[in-house]
Coordinates of C-alpha atoms and ligand atoms in Angstrom, one line a residue:
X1 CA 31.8 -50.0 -201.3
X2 CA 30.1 -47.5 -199.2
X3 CA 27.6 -45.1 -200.3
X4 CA 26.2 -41.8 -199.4
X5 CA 22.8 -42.6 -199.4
X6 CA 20.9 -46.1 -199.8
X7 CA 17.4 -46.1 -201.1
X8 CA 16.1 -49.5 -199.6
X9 CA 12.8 -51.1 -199.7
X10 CA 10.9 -49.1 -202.3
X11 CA 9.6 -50.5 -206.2
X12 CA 11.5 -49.4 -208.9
X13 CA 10.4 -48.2 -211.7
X14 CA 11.7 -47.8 -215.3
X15 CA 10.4 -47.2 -218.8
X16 CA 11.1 -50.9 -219.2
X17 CA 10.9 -52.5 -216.1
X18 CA 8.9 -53.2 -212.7
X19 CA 11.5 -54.9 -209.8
X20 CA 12.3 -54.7 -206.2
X21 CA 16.3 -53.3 -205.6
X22 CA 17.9 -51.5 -203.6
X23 CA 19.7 -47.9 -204.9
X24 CA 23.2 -47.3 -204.1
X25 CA 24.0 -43.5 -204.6
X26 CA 27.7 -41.8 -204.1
X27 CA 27.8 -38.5 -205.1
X28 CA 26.0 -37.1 -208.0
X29 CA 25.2 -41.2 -209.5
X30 CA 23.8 -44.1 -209.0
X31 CA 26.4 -46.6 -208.8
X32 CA 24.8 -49.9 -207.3
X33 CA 21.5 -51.8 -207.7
X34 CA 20.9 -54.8 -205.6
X35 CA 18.8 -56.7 -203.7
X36 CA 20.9 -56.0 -200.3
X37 CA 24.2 -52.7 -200.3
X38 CA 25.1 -52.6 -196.8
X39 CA 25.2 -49.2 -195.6
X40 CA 25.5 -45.6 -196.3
X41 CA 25.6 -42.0 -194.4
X42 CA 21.9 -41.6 -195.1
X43 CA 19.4 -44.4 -195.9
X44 CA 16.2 -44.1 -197.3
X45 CA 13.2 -45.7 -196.7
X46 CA 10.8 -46.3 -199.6
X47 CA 8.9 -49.1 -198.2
X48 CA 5.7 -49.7 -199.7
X49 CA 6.7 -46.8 -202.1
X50 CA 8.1 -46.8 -206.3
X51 CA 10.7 -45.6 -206.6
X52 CA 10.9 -43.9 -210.3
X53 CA 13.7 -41.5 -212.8
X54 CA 12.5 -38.0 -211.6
X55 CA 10.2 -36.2 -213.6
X56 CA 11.3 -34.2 -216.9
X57 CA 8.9 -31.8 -218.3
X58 CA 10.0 -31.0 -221.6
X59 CA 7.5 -28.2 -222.1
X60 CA 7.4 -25.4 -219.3
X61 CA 7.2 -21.1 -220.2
X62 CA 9.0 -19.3 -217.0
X63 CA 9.3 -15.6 -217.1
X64 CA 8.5 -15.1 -220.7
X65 CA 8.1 -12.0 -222.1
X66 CA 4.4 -11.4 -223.3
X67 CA 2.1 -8.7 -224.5
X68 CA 3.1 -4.9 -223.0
X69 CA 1.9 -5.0 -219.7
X70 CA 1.5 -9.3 -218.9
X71 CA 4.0 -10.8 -216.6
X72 CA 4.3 -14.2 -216.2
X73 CA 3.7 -16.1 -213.0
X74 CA 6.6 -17.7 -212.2
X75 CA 10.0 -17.2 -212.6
X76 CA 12.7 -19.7 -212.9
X77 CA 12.7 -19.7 -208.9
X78 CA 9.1 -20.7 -208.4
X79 CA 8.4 -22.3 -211.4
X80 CA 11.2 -24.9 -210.5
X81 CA 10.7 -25.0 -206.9
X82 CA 6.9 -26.1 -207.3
X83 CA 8.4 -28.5 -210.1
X84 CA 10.0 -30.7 -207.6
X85 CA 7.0 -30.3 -205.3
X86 CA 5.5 -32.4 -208.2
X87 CA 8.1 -34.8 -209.2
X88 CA 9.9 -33.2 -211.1
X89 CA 13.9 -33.2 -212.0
X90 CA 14.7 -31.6 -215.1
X91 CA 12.4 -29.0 -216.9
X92 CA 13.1 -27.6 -220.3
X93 CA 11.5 -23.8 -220.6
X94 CA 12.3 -21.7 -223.4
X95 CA 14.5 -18.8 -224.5
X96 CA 12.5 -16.3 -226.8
X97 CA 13.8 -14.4 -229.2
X98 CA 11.9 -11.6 -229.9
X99 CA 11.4 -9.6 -233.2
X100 CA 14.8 -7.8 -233.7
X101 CA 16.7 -9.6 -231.2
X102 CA 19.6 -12.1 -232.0
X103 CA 19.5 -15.6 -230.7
X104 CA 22.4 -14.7 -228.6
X105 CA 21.1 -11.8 -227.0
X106 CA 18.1 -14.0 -226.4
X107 CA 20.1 -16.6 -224.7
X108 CA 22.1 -14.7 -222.3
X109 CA 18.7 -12.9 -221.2
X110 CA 17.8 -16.1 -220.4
X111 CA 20.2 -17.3 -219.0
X112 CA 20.9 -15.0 -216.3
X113 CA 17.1 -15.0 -215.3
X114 CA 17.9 -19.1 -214.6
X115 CA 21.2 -18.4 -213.1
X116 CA 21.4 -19.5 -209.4
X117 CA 17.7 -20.1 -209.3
X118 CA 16.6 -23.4 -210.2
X119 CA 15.8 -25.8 -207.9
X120 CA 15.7 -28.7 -210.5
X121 CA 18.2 -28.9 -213.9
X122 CA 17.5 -27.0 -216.5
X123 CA 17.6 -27.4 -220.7
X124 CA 16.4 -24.3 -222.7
X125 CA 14.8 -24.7 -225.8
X126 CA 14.8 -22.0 -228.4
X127 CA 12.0 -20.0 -229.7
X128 CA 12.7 -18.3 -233.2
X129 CA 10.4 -15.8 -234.0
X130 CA 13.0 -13.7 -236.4
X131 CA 14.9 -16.3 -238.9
X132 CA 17.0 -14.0 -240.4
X133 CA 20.1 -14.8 -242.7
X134 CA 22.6 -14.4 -239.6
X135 CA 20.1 -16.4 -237.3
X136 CA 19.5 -18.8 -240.1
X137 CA 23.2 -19.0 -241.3
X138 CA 25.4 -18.7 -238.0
X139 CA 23.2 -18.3 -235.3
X140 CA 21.6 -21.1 -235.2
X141 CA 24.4 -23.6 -236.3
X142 CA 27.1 -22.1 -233.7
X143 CA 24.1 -22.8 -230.9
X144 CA 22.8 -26.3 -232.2
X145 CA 26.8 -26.8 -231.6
X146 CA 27.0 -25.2 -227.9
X147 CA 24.2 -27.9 -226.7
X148 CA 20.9 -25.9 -227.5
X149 CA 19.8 -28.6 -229.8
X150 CA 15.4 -28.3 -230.0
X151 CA 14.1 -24.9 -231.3
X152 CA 10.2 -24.4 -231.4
X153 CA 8.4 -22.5 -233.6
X154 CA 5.0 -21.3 -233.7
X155 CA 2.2 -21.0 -236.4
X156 CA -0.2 -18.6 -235.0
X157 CA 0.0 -15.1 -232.8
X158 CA 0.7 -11.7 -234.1
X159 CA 4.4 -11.5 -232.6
X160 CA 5.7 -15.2 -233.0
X161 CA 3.8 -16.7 -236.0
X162 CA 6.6 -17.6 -239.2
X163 CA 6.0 -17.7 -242.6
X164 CA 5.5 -21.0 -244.4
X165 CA 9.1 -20.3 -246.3
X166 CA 10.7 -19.5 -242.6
X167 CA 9.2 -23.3 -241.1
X168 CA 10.6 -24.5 -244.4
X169 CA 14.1 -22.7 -243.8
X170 CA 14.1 -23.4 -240.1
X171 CA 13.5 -27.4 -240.4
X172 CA 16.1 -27.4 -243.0
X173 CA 19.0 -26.0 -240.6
X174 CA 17.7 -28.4 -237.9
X175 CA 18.0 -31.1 -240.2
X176 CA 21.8 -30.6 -241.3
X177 CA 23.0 -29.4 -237.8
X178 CA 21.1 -32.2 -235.9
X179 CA 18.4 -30.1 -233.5
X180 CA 14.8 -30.6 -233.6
X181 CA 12.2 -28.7 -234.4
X182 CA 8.7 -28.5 -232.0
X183 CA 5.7 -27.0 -233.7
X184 CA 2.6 -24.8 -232.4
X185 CA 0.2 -26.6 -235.0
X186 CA -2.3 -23.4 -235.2
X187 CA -3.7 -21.5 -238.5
X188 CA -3.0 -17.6 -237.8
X189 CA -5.2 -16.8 -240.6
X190 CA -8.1 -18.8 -239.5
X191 CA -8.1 -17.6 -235.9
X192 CA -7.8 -14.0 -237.1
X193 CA -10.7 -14.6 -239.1
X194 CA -12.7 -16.6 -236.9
X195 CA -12.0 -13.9 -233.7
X196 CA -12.8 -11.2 -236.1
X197 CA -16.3 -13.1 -237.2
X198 CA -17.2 -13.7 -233.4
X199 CA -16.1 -10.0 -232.1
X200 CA -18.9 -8.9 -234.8
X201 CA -21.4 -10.7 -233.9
X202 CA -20.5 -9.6 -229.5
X203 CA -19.5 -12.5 -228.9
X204 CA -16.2 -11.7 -226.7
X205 CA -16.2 -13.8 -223.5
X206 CA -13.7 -16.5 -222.5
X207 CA -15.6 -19.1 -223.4
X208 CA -15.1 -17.8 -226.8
X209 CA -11.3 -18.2 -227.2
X210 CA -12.3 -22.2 -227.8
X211 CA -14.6 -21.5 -230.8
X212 CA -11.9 -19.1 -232.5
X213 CA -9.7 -21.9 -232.7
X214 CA -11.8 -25.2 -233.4
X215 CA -10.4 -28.7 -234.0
X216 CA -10.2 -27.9 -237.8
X217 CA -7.4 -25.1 -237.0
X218 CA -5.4 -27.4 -235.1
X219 CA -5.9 -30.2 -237.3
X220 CA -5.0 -27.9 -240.8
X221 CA -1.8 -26.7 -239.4
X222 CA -0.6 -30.1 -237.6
X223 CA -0.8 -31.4 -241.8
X224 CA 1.2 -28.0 -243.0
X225 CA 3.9 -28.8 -240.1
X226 CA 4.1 -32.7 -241.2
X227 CA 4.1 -32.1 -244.6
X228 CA 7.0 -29.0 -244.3
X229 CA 8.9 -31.8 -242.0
X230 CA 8.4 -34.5 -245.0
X231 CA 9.2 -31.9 -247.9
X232 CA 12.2 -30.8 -245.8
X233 CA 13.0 -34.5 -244.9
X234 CA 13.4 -34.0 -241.2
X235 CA 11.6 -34.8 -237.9
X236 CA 9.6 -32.7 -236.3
X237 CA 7.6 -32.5 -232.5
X238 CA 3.9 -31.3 -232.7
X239 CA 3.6 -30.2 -229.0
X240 CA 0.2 -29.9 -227.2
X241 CA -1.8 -31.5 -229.2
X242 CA -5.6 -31.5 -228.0
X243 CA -7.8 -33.9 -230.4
X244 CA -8.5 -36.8 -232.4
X245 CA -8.0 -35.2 -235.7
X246 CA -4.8 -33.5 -235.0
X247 CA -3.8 -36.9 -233.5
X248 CA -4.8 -39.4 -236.4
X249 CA -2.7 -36.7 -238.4
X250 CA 0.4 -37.7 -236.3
X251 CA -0.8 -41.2 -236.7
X252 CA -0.8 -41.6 -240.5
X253 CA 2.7 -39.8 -241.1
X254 CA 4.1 -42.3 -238.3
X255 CA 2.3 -45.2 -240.2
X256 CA 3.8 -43.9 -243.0
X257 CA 7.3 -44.1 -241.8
X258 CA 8.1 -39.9 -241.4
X259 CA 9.7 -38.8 -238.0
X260 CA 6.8 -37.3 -236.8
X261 CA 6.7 -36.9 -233.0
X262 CA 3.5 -36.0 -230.5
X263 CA 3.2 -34.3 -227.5
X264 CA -0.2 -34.1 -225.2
X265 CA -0.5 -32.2 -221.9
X266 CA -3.2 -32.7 -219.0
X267 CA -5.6 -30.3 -220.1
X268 CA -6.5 -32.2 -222.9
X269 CA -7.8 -34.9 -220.5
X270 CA -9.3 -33.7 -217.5
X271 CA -10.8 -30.2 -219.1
X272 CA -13.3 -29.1 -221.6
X273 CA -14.2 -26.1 -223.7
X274 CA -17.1 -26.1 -220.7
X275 CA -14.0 -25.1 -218.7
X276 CA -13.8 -21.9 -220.0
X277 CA -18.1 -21.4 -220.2
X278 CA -18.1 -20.0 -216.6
X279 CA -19.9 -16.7 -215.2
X280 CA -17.5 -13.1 -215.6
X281 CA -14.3 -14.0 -216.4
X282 CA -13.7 -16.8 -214.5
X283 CA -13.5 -18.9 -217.3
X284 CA -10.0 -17.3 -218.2
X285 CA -8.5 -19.4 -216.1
X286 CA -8.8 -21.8 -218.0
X287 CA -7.7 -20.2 -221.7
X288 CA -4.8 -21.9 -223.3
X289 CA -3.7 -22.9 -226.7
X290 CA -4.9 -25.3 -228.5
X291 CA -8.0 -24.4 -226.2
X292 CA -9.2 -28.4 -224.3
X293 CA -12.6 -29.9 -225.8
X294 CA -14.5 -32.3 -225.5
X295 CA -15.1 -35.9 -224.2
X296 CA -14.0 -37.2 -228.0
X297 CA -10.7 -35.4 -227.8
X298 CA -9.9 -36.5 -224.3
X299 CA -10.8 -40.6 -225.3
X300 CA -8.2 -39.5 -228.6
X301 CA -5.5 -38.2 -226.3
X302 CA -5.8 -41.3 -224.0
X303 CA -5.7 -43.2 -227.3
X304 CA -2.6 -41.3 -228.3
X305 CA -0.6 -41.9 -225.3
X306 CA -1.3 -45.4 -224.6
X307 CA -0.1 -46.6 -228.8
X308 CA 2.8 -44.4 -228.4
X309 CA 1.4 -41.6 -231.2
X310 CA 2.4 -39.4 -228.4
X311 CA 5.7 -40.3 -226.6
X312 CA 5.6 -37.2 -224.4
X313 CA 3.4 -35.8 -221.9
X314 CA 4.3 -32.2 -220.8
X315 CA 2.2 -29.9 -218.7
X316 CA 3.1 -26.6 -221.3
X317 CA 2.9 -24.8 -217.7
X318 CA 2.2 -21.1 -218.7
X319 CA 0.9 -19.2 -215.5
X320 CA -0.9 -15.8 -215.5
X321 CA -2.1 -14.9 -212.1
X322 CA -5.8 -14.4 -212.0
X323 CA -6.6 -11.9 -209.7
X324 CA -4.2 -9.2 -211.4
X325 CA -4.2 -7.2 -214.5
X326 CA -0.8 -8.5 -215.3
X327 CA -2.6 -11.6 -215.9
X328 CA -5.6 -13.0 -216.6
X329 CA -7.6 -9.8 -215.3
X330 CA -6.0 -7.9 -217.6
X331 CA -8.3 -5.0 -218.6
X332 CA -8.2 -5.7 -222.3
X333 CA -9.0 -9.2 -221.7
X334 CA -12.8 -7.9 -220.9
X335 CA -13.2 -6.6 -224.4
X336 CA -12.2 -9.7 -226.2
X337 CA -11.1 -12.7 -225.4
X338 CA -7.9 -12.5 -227.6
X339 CA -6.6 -10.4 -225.6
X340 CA -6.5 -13.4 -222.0
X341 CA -3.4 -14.3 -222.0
X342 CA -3.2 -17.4 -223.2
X343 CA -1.6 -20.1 -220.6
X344 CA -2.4 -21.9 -217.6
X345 CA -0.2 -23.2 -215.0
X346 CA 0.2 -27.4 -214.3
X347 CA 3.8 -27.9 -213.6
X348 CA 3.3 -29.5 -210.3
X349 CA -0.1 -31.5 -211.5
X350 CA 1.1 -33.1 -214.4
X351 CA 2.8 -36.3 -213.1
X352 CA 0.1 -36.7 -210.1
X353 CA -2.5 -36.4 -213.0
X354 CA -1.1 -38.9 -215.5
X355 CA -0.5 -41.0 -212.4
X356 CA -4.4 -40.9 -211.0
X357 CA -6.2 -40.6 -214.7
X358 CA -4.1 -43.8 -216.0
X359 CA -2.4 -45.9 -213.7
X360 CA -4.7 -46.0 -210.9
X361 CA -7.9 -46.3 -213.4
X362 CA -6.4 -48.9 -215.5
X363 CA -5.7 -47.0 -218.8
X364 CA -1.6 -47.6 -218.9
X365 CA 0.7 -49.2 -216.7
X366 CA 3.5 -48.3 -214.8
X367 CA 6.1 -48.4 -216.9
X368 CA 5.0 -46.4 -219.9
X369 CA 4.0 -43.7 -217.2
X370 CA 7.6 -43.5 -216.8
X371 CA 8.2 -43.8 -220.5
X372 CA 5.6 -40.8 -220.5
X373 CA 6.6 -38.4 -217.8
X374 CA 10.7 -38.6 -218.3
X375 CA 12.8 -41.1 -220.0
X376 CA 11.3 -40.6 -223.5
X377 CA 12.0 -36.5 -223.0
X378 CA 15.6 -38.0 -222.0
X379 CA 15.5 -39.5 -225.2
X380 CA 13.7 -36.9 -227.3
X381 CA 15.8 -34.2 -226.1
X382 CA 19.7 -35.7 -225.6
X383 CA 19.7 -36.1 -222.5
X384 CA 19.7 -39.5 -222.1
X385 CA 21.4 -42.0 -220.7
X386 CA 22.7 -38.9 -218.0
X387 CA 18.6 -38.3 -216.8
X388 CA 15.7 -40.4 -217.3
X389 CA 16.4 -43.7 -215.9
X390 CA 17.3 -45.4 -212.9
X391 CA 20.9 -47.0 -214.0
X392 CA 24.2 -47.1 -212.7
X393 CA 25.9 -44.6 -213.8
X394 CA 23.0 -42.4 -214.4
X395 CA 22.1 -39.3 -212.6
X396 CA 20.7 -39.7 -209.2
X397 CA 17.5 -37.9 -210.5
X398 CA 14.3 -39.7 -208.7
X399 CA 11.3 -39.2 -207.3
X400 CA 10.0 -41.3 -204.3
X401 CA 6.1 -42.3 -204.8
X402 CA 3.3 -43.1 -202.8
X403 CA 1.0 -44.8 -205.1
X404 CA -1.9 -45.1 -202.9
X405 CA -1.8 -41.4 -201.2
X406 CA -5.4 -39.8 -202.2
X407 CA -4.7 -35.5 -202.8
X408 CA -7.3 -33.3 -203.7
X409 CA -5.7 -30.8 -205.6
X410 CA -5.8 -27.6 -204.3
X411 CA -3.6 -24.1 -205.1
X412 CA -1.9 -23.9 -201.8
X413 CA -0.1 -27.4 -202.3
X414 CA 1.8 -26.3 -205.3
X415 CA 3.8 -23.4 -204.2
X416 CA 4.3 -21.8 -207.9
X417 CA 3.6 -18.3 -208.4
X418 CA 0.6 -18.3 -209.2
X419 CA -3.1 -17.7 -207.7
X420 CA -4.6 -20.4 -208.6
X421 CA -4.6 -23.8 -210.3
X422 CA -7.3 -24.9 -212.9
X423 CA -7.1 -28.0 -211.3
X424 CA -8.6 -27.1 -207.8
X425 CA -10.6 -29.7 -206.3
X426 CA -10.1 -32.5 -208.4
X427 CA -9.0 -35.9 -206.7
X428 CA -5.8 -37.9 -207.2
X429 CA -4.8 -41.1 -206.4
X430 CA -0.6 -41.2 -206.2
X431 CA 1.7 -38.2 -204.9
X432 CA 5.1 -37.8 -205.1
X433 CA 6.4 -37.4 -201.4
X434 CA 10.2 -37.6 -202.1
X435 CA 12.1 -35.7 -205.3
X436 CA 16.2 -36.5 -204.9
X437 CA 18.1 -34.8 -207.4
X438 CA 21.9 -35.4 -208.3
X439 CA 21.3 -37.2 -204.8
X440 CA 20.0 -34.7 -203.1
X441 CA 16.6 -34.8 -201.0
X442 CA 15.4 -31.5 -202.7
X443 CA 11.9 -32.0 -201.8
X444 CA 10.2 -34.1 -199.0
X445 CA 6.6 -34.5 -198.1
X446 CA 6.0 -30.9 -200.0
X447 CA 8.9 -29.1 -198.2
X448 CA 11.3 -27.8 -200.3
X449 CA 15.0 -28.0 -199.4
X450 CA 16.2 -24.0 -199.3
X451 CA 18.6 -23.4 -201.8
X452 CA 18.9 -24.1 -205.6
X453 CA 21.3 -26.5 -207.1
X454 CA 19.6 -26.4 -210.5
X455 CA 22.0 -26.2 -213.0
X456 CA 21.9 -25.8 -217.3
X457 CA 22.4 -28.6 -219.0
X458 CA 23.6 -29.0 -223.0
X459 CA 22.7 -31.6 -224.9
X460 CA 24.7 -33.1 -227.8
X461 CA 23.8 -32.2 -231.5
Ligands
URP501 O1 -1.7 -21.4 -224.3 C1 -0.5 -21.7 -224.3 N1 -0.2 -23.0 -224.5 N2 0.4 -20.9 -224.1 C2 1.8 -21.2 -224.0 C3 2.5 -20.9 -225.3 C4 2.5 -22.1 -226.1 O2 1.9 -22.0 -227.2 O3 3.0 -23.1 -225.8
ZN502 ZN1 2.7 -23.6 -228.2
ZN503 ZN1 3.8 -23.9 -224.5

């Protein structure tokens, strides 16, 4: 047999296993694993390198629609294209629905922002902000169907917050048509109250978005959504989750045997609420919900990750630019806090973290970083056997590693559309240097191949 490309000399890496092989890749697929395949058109060498499923990132926001007047950083052009610069294969961002709109109308708006654009595949999720009887009775069903098969839905903010009764309605038309349902684990009514209390006393800064939402928020709601999902008998995903209370919540209803899924993302271990304590409104750049905490809550979400309470770790990439009022400069935002948007961008950091903060320090090994940054989002999300994992047959998605390359992180590495990163300066051990996708070298030593061959994918109900 003769292949188009050979990846030769490199470590592979699985979920499940750690072994020297060559890849044999013919078109889209791998087809051959061995310890010796001859030769090919183009071969690659990964000496000294892992070799591992590319990165999926089952939580990313591009070109969402926000408050009047906030624009979000990138759109499905750069958000993907600084995707592969970090690993990445497959992203899954979300199609919002907003108040009024049907899910359809929603869809094809997103849609034909991805169209011709991506630069790695692409899954949508769907947000529902508007469950009415058609969305609850058709619309939803007749999508599940089509291949849009995870639908988040969100506890808190003015224009996306559903009532108790909707989540209730929602998880039960998951449940029969077979889609999952992620949850924002936030009280509305405790934030209003608690943003109300600390506008009245002046207290308006950044710094002040974490204390408007405290652990006790996050940790009320993440019981609501797990005991809706165990009323309802169905699974749900509690995305983002930033503590130790919100995660022992996840804990005891997996202990207890309810499909109860977690999902942590960088920020809740590498920043704080001191983050967001910085002079003017620098600490903006840093706002984000939940909001990170403290040195407890980053040991929990270690904790999480490495028993499995959390089988995914996304990056929830949502970039405002800094230096501009369609972003984090926004004028309101200097009146109150609630009004910064809330988001920060990390779709280019997130492997490289996980990869520097618990492989090379010890705290989980290779394989569950796998496990962790793509195979169990294959799983999670139907999209598995096709992506996430290096098997013949599989998709050619992979991304070439150089374990022992030190990066300090800076802005101009990433190429998204932002203005900054809120991880500037900090040091990693571990880069990607090679992201191959459907066989194709789409990024190489941070140079993006011109060009986007992205494409949607469905995903069986
Ligand atoms: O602050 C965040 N995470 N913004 C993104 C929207 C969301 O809730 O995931
Ligand atoms: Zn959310
Ligand atoms: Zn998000």
């Amino acid at each position: 047999m003769s292949y188009d490309t050979i990846i030769r000399g490199g470590t592979v890496v699985t979920a499940s296993d750690t072994f020297k092989a060559e890849i044999g890749i013919l078109g889209r697929r791998i087809v051959a694993l061995a310890d010796h395949l001859g030769d090919a058109i183009e071969i690659i060498d990964a000496t000294g390198l892992l070799v591992m499923p590319g990165g999926i990132d089952s939580h990313v926001h591009l070109d969402q629609a926000g408050a009047p007047g906030i624009v979000m950083a990138d759109d499905f052009a750069s958000g993907t294209r600084s995707a592969v610069v970090g690993g990445n294969t497959t992203v899954l961002p979300f199609c919002l629905q907003q108040k009024g709109q049907t899910l359809r109308e929603a869809l094809a708006e997103y849609q034909a922002k991805a169209a011709g654009k991506c630069h790695t595949d692409v899954a949508l999720h769907l947000i529902v902000t508007d469950p009415t009887p058609q969305v609850l009775g058709q619309e939803l069903p007749g999508l599940i169907a089509e291949g849009y098969t995870s639908i988040k839905i969100f506890m808190t903010y003015d224009d996306l917050k559903l009532a108790d009764r909707d989540i209730l309605e929602v998880l039960d038309v998951a449940r029969v048509h077979g889609a999952l349902v992620m949850v924002h684990a936030e009280g509305y009514d405790a934030i209003r109250f608690l943003t109300e209390r600390l506008e009245r006393q002046g207290k308006t800064a950044p710094f002040f978005h974490g204390p408007s939402r405290p652990i006790p928020v996050e940790r009320e709601a993440t019981h609501r959504a797990i005991s809706f999902a165990e009323i309802v008998d169905t699974e749900a995903m509690i995305v983002h989750v930033s503590n130790r209370a919100a995660m022992e919540e996840i804990r005891r209803a997996q202990q207890r045997g309810l499909k109860i899924h977690g999902e942590t993302c960088p920020q809740y271990l590498v920043l704080t609420e001191r983050d967001m304590d910085r002079p003017g409104m620098e600490g903006a750049k840093y706002v984000c919900s939940p909001p990170p905490r403290d040195s407890d809550s980053q040991a929990a979400c270690w904790e999480g990750l490495q028993q499995g309470v959390f089988e995914v770790f996304s990056s929830d990439h949502c970039p405002y630019r800094y230096e501009d009022e369609a972003g984090k400069a926004a004028p309101k935002g200097r009146q109150s806090f609630r009004y910064v948007p809330n988001g920060i961008p990390g779709i280019a950091t997130r492997m490289p973290i996980l990869f520097s903060e618990g492989v090379a320090k010890g705290r989980i090994d290779l394989n569950r970083f796998v496990a962790l940054t793509s195979t169990n989002h294959a799983k999670r999300y139907g999209l598995y056997p096709q992506k996430g994992t290096i098997a013949v047959g599989s998709d050619a998605d992979l991304v070439v590693w150089d374990p022992r390359r030190e990066v300090t992180i800076t802005h101009a590495l990433l190429q998204d559309g932002c203005d900054y990163t809120p991880y500037e300066g900090l040091k990693v051990t571990g880069w990607p240097v090679r992201t191959i996708l459907r066989g194709e070298t789409v990024m190489v030593d941070g140079v993006v191949t011109p060009g986007s061959s992205g494409v949607e994918l469905r995903r069986p109900a």
